[in-house]
Tab-separated table of C-alpha atoms in Angstrom:
chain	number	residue	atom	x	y	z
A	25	UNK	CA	362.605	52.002	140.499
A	26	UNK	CA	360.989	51.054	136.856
A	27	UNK	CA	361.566	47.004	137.681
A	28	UNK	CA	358.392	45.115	138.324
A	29	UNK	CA	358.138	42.545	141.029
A	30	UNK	CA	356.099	39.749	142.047
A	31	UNK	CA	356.197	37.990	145.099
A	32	UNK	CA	354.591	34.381	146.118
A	33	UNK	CA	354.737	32.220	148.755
A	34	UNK	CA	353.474	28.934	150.102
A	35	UNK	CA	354.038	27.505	154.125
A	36	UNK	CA	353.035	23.961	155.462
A	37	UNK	CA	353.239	24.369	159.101
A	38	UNK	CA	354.493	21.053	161.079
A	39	UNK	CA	352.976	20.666	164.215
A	40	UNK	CA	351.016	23.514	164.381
A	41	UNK	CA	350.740	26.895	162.105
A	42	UNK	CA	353.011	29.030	164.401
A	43	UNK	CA	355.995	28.815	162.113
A	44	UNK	CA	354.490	29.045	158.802
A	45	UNK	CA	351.805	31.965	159.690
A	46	UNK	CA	355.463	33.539	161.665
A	47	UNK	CA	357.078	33.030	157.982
A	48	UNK	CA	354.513	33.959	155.936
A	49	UNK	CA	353.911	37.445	158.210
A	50	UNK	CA	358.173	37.952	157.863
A	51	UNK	CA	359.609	36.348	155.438
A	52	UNK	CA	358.711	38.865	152.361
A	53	UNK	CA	359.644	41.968	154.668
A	54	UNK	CA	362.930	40.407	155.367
A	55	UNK	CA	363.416	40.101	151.899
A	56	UNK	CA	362.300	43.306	150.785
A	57	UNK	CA	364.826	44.935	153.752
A	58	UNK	CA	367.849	42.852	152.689
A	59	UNK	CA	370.780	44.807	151.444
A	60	UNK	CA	371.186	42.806	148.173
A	61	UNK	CA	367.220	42.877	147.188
A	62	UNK	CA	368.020	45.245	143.690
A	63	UNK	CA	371.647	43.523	143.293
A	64	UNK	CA	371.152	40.002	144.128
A	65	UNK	CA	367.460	39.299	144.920
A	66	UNK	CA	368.625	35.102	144.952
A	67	UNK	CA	370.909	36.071	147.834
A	68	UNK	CA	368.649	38.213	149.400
A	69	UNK	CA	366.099	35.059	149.197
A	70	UNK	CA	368.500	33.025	151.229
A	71	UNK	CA	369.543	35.042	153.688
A	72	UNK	CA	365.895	35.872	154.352
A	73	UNK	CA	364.761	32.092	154.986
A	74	UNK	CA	367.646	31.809	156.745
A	75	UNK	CA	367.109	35.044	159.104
A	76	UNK	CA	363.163	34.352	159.739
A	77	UNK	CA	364.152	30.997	160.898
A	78	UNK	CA	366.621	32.444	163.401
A	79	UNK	CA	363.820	35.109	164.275
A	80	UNK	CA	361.381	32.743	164.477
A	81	UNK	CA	363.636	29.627	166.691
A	82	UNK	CA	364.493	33.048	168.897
A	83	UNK	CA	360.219	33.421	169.047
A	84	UNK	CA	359.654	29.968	169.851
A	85	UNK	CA	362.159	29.635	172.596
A	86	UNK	CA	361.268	32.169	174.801
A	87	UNK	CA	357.485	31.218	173.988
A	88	UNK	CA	357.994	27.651	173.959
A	89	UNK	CA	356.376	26.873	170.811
A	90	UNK	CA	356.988	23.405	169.072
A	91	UNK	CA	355.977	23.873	164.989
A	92	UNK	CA	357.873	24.194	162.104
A	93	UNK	CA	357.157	24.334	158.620
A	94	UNK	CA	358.228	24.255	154.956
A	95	UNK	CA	357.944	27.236	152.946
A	96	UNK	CA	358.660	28.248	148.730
A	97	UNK	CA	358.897	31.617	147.471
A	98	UNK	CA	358.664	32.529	143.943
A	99	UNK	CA	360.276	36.427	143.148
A	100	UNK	CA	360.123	37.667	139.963
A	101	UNK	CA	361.940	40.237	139.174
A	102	UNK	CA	361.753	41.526	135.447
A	103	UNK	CA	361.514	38.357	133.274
A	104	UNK	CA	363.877	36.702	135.807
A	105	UNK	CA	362.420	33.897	137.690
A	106	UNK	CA	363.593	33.174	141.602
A	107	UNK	CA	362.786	30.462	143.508
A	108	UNK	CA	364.026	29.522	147.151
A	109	UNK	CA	362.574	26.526	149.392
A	110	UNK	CA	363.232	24.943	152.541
A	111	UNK	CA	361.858	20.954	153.070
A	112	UNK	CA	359.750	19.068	151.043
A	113	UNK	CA	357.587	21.995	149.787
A	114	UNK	CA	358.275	21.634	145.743
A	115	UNK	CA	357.778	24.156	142.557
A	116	UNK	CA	356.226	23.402	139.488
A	117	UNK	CA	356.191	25.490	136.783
A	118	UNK	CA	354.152	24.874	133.624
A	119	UNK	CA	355.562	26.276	130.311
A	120	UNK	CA	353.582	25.826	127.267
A	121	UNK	CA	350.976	23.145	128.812
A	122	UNK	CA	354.249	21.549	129.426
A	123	UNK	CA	355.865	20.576	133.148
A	124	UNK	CA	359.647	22.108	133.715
A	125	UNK	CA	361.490	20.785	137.099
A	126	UNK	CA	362.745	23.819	138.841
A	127	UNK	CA	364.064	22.099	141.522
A	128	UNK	CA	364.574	18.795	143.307
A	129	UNK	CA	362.691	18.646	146.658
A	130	UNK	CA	364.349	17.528	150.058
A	131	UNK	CA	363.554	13.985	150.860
A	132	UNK	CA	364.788	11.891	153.875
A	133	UNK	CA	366.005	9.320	151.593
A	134	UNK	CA	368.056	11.939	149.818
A	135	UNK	CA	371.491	12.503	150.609
């Protein structure tokens, strides 16, 4: 189609870089497969975290691997801006020299 997209992403594998180099090889192709990627490319950001993580707890069970990792995606799509993050991996985006808080990380402390 004529809509111009940009994709970015950022892991920090935990206990090893299985899980984050397993993301960052998956993740964007799960997202550019998903059903809702034209329609609803913030859905089709959530459902792909969620299904790489399935793919990738499926991976590490039957090759008993023991990493994780936190990962955040920026998609733009148009002028449209969408962000999606799992753990304490955090967004900033500067606008006009100035900071804007996109989101509010995961912390234990946090409720």
């Amino acid at each position: 189609d004529d809509v111009d997209r940009a994709y970015f992403a950022v892991f920090d594998g935990h206990g090893g870089v299985d899980a984050a180099d397993y993301s960052a090889t998956h993740l964007h192709v799960n997202v550019g497969l998903h059903k809702e990627f034209v329609k609803n490319p913030a859905e089709a950001l959530k459902c792909s975290f969620q299904k790489t993580d399935e793919m990738f707890l499926f991976k590490a069970k039957r090759e008993k691997l023991r990493s994780g990792t936190t990962g955040v995606s920026a998609l733009i799509v148009g002028s449209k801006l969408h962000i999606a993050w799992l753990g304490d991996s955090q967004v900033m985006l500067v606008q006009q020299g100035k900071a804007v808080t996109l989101m509010e990380p995961h912390k234990p402390e946090r409720e």
